[in-house]
PDB file of C-alpha atoms in Angstrom:
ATOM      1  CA  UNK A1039      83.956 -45.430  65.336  1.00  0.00           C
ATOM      2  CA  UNK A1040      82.787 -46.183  61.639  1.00  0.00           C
ATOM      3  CA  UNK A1041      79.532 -45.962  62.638  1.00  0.00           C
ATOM      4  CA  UNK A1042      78.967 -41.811  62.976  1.00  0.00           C
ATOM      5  CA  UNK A1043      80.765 -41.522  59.674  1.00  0.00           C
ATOM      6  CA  UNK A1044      77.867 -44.200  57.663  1.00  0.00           C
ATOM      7  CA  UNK A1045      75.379 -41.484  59.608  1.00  0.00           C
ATOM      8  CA  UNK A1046      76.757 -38.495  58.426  1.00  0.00           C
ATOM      9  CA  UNK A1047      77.096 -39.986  54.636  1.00  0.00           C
ATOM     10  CA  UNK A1048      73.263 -40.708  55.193  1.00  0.00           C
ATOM     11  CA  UNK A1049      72.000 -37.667  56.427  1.00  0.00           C
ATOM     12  CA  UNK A1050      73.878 -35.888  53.469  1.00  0.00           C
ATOM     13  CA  UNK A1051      72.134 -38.278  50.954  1.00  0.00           C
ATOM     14  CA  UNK A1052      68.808 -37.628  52.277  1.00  0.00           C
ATOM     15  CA  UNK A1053      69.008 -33.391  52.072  1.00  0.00           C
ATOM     16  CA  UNK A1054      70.522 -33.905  48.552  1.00  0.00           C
ATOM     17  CA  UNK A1055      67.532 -36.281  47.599  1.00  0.00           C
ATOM     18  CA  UNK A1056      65.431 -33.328  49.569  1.00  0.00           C
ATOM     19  CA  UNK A1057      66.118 -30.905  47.306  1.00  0.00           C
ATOM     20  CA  UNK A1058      65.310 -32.843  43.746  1.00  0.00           C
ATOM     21  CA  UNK A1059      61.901 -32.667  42.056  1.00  0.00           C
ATOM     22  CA  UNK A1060      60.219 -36.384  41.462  1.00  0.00           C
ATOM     23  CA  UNK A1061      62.564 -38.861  39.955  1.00  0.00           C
ATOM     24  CA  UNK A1062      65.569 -37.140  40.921  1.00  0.00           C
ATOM     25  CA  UNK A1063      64.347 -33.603  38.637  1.00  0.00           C
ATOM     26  CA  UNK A1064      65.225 -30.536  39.460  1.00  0.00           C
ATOM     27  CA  UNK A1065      61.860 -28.384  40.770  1.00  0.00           C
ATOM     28  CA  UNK A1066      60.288 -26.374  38.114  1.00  0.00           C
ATOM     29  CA  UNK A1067      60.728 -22.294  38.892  1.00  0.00           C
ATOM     30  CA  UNK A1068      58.023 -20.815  39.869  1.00  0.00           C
ATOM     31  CA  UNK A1069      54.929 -19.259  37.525  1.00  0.00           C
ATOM     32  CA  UNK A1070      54.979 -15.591  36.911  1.00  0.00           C
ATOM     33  CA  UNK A1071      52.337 -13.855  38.538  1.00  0.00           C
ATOM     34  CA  UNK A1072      49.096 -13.336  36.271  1.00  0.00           C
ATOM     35  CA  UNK A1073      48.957 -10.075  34.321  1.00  0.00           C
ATOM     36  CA  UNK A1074      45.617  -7.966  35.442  1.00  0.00           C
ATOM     37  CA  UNK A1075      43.557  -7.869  32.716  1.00  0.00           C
ATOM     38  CA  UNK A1076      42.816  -3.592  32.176  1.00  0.00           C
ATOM     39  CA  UNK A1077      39.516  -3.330  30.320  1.00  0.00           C
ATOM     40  CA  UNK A1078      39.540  -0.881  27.506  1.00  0.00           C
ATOM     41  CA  UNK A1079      38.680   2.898  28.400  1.00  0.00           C
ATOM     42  CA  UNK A1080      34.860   3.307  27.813  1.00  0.00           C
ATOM     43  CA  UNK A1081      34.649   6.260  25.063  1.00  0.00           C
ATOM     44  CA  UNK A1082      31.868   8.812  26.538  1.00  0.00           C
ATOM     45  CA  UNK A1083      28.484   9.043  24.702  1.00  0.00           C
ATOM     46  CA  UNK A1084      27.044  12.256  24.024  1.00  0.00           C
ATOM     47  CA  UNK A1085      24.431  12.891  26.599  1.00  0.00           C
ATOM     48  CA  UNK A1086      20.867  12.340  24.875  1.00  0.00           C
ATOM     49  CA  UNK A1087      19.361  15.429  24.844  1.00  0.00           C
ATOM     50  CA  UNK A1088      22.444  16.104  22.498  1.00  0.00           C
ATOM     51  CA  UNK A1089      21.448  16.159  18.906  1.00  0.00           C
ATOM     52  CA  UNK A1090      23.242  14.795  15.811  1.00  0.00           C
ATOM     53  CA  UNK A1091      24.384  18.498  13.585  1.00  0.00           C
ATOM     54  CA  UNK A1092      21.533  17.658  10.893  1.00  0.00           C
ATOM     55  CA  UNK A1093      18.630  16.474  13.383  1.00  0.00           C
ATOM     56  CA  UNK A1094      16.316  19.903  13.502  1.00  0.00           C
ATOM     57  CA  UNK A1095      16.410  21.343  16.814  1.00  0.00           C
ATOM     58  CA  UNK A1096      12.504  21.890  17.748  1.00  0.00           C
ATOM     59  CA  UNK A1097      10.428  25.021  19.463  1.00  0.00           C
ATOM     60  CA  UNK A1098       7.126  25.733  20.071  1.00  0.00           C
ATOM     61  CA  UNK A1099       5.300  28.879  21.229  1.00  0.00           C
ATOM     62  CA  UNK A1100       2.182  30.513  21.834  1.00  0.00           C
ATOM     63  CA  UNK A1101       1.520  34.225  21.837  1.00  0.00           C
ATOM     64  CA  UNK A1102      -1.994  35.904  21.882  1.00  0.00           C
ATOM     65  CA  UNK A1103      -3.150  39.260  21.694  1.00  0.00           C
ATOM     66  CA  UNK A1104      -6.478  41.559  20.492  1.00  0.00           C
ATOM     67  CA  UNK A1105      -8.660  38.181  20.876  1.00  0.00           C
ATOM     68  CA  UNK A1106      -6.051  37.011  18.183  1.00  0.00           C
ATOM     69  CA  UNK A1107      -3.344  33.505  18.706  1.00  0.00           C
ATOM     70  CA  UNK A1108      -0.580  32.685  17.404  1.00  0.00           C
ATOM     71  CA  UNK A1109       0.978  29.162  17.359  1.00  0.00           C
ATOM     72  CA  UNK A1110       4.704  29.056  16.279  1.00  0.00           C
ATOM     73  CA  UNK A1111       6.810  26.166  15.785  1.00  0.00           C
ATOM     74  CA  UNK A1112      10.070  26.475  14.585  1.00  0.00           C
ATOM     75  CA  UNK A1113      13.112  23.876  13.396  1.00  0.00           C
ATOM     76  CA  UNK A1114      16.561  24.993  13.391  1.00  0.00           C
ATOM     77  CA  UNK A1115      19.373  22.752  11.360  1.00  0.00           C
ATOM     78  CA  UNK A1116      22.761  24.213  11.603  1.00  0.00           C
ATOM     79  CA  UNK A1117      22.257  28.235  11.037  1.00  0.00           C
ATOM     80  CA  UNK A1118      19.449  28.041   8.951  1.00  0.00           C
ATOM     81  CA  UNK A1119      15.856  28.121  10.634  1.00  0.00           C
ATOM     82  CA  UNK A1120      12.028  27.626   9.284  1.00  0.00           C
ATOM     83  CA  UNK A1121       9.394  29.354  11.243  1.00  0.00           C
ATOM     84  CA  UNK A1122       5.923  28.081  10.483  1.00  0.00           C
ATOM     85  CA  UNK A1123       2.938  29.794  12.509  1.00  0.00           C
ATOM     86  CA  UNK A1124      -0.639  29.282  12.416  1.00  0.00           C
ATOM     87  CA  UNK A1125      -2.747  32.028  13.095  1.00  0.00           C
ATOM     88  CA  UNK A1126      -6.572  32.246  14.354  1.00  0.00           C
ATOM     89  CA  UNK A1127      -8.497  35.959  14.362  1.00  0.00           C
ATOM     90  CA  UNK A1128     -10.762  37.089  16.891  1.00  0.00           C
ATOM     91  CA  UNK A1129     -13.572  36.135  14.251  1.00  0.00           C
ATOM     92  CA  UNK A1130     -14.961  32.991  15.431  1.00  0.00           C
ATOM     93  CA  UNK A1131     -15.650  30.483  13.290  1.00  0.00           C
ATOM     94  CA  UNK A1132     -13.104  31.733  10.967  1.00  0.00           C
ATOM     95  CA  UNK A1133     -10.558  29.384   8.959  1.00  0.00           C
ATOM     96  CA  UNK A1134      -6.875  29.315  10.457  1.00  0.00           C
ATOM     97  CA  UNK A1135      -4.391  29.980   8.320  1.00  0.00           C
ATOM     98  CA  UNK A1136      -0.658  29.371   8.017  1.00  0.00           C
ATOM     99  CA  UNK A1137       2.349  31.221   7.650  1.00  0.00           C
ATOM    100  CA  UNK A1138       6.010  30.569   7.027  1.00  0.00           C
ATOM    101  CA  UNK A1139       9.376  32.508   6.887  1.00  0.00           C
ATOM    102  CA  UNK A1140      12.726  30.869   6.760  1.00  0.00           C
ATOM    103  CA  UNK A1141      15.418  32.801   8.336  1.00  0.00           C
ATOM    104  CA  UNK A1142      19.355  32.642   8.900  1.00  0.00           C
ATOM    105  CA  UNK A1143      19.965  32.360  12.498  1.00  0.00           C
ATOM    106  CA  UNK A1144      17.548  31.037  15.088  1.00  0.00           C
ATOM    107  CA  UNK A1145      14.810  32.837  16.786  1.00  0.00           C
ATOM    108  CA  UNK A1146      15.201  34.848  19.756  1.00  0.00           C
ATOM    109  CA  UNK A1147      11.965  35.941  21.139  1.00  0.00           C
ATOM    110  CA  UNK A1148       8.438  36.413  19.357  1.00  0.00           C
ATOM    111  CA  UNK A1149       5.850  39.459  20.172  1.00  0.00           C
ATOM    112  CA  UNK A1150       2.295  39.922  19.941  1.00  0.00           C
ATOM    113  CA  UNK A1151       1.983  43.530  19.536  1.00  0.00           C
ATOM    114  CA  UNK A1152      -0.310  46.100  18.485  1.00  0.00           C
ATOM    115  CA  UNK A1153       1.724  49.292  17.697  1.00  0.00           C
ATOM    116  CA  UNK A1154      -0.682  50.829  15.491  1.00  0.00           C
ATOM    117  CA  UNK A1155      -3.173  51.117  18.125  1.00  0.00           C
ATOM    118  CA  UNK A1156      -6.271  49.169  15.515  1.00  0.00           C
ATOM    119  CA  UNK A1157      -7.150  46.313  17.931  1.00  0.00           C
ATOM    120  CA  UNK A1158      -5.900  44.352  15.351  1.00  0.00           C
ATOM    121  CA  UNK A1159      -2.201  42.400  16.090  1.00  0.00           C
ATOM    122  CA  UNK A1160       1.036  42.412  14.931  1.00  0.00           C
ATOM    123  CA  UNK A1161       3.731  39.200  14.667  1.00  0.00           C
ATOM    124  CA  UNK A1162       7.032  40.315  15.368  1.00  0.00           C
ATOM    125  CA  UNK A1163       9.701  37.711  15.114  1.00  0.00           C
ATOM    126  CA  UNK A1164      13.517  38.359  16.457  1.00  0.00           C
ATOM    127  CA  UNK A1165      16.082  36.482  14.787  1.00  0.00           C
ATOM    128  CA  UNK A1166      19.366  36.171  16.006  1.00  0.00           C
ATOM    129  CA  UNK A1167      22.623  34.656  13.832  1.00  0.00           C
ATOM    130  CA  UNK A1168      24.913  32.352  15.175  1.00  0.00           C
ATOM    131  CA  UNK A1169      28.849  33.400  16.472  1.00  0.00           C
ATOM    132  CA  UNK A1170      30.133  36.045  18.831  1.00  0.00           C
ATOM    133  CA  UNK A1171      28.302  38.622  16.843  1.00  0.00           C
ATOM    134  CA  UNK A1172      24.911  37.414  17.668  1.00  0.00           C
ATOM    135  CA  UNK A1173      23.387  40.058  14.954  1.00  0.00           C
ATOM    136  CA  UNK A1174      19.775  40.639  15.231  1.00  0.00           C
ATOM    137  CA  UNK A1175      16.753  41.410  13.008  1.00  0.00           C
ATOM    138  CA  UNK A1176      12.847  41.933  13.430  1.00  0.00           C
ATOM    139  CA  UNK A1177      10.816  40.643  10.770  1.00  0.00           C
ATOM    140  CA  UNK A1178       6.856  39.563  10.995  1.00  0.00           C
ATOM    141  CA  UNK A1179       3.354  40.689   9.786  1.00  0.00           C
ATOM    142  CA  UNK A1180       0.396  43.251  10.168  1.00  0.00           C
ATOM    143  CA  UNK A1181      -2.821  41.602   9.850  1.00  0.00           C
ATOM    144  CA  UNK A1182      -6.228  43.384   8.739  1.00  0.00           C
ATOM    145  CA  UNK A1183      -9.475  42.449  10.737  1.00  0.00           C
ATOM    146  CA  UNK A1184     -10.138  39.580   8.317  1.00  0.00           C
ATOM    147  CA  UNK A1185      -6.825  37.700   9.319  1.00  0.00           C
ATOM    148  CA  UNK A1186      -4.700  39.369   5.467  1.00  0.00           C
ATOM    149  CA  UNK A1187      -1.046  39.353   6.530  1.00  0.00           C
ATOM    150  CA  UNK A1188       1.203  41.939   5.220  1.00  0.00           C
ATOM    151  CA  UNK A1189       4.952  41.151   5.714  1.00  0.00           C
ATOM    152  CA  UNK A1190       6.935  44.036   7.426  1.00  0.00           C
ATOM    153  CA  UNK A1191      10.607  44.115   8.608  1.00  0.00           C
ATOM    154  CA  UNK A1192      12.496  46.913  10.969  1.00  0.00           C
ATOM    155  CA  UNK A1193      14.856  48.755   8.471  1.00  0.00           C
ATOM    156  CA  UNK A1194      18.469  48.677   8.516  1.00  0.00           C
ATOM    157  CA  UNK A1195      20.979  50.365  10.304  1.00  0.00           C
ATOM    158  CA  UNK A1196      21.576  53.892   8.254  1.00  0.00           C
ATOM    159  CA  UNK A1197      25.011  55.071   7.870  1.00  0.00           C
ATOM    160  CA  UNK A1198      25.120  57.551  10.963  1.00  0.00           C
ATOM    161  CA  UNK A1199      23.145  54.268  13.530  1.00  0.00           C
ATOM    162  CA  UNK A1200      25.770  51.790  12.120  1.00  0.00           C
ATOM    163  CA  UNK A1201      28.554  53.415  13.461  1.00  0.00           C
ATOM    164  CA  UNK A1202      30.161  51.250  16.324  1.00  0.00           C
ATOM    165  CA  UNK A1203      28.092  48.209  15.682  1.00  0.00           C
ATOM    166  CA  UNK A1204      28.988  44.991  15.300  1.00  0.00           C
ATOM    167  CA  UNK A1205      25.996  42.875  16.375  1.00  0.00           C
ATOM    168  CA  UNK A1206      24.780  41.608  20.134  1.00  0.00           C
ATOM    169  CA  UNK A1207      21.471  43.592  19.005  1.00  0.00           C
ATOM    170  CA  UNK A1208      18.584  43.250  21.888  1.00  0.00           C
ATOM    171  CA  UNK A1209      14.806  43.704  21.018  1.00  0.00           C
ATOM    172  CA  UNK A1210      11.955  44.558  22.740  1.00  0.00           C
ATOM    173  CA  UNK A1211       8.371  46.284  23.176  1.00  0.00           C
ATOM    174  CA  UNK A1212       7.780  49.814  25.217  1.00  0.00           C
ATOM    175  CA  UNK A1213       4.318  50.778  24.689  1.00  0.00           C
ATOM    176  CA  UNK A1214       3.570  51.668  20.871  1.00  0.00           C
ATOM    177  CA  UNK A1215       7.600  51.561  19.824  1.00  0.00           C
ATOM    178  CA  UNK A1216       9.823  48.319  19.174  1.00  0.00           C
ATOM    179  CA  UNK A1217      12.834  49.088  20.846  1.00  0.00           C
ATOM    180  CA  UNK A1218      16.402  48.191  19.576  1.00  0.00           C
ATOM    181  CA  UNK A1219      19.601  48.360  21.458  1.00  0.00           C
ATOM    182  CA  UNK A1220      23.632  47.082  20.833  1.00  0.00           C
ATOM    183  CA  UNK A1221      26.657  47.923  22.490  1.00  0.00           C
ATOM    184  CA  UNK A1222      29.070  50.241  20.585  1.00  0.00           C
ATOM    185  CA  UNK A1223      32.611  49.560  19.993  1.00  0.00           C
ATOM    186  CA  UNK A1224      36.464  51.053  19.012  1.00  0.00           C
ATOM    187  CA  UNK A1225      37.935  50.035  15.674  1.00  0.00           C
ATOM    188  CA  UNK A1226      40.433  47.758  18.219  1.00  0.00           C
ATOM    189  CA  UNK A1227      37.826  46.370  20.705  1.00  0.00           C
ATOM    190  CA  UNK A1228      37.335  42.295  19.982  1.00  0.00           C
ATOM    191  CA  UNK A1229      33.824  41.293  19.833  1.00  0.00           C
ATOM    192  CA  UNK A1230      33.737  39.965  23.652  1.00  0.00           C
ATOM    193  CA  UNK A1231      34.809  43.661  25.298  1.00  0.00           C
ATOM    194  CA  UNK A1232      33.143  46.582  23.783  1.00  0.00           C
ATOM    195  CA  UNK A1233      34.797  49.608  24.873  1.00  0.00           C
ATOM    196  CA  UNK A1234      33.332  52.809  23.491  1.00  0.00           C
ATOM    197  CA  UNK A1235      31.069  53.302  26.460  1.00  0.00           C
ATOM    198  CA  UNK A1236      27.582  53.709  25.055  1.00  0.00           C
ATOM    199  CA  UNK A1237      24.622  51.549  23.939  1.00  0.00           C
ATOM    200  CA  UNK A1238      22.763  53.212  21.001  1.00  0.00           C
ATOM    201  CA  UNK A1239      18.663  52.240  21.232  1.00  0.00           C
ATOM    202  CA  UNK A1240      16.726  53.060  18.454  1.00  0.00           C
ATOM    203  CA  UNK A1241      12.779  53.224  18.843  1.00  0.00           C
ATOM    204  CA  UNK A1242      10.706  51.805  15.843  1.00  0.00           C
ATOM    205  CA  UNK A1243       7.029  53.106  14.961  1.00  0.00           C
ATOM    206  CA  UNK A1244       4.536  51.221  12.347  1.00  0.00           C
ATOM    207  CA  UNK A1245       2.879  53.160  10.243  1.00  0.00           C
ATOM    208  CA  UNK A1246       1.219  53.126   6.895  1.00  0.00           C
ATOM    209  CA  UNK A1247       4.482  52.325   5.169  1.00  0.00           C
ATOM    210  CA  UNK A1248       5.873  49.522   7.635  1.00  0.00           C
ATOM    211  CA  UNK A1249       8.244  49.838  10.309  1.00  0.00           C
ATOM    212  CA  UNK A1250      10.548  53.245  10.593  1.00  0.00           C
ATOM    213  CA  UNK A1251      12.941  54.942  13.350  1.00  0.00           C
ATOM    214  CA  UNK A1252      11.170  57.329  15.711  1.00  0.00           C
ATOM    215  CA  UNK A1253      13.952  58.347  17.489  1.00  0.00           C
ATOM    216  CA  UNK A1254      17.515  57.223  18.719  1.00  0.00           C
ATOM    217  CA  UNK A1255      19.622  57.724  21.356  1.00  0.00           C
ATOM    218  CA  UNK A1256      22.924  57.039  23.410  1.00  0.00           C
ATOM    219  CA  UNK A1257      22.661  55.502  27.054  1.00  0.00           C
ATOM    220  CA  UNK A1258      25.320  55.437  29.100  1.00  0.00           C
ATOM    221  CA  UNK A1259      27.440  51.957  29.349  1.00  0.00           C
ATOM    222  CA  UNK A1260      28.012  51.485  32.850  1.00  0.00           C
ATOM    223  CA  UNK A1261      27.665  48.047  33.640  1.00  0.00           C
ATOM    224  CA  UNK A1262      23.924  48.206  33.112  1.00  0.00           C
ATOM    225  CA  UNK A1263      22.072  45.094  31.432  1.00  0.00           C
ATOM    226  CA  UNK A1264      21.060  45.685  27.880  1.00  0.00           C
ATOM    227  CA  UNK A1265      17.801  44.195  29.038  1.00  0.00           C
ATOM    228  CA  UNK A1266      17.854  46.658  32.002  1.00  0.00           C
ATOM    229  CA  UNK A1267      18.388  49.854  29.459  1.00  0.00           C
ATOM    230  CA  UNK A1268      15.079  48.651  27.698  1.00  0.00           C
ATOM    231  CA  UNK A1269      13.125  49.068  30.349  1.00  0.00           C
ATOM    232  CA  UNK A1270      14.092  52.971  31.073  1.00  0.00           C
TER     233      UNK A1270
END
């Protein structure tokens, strides 16, 4: 009868021995799980063809016209732009020579043109300034048949042609006129949502004294591209 009770004692040894660590220690808990390491968030680079504010932003052009060509190349840094153009007449065998204008803004288009009707060409450079306002200018030269440049510039607005404007000018060439147009707006309107209804176009002639207004009218604002009301 003693015998089960020396078994039992045994057995309960054994699962107390069971449950110790080496030499009788208590088992060490368990390690906490590893933290995930999170790499830092990559910042974005500026995609290359992005350039740093004072690195010139560079254009070149070609224009021809009356036998005459016209290389431009212009650099733009911040609103400020230089406009440097080299010029060869129809003469051949006649020297280049070079031209330069420095403008507020940047440039918007170039024309060859010959508005006088002499066979010989005129430069006409748009400029455009920077903002919502996007106000635009022509200035250039008239050249005599031995390559003289004569600067020339489309006039300002008068009192009557400024009313209403506040910029977004368009230029371009009909025939023997440089044509002008803008959007007119309300004393109220912001500079996105001109309201007034019309675009006023003004038509330039060159003669003897430079450029000068020829005519202008009102066209109708109905959703038609200023581009579009050029070409009318």
């Amino acid at each position: 009868m003693r015998a089960p009770g020396r078994l039992a004692l045994l057995l309960v040894a054994t699962a107390t021995l069971a449950g110790c660590g080496e030499n009788g220690r208590e088992p060490a808990p368990p390690a906490p799980a590893a933290t995930p390491h999170i790499p830092p968030t990559a910042i974005e680079a500026e995609p290359a063809g992005t350039p740093a504010p004072d690195t010139p932003v560079i254009r070149s052009l070609r224009l021809s016209g009356s036998g005459w060509q016209f290389d431009l190349d212009t650099a733009t840094v911040g609103d400020a732009t230089r406009i440097e153009v080299l010029v060869r007449t129809a003469t051949v065998g006649a020297a280049p020579q070079r031209l330069r204008l420095d403008v507020a803004g940047v440039l918007a288009e170039a024309f060859a043109t010959d508005l006088d009707g002499d066979a010989v060409p005129e430069l006409l450079l748009w400029t455009r300034s920077g903002g919502s306002s996007a106000e635009g200018e022509v200035r250039g030269w008239r050249f005599d048949a031995a390559g003289g440049a004569t600067a020339i510039r489309a006039p300002a607005l008068d009192d009557e042609a400024s009313i209403g404007w506040r910029g977004r000018d368009q230029f371009g060439v009909q025939a023997s006129a440089l044509v002008r147009s803008f959007p007119l707006y309300r004393d109220d309107d912001d500079n996105a949502s001109p309201s007034a209804g019309f675009v006023r176009v003004l038509r330039y002639r060159l003669d003897a004294e430079g450029l000068v207004v020829a005519d202008t009218t009102l066209e109708p604002m109905d959703g038609t591209p200023q581009a579009d009301v050029l070409a009318r």
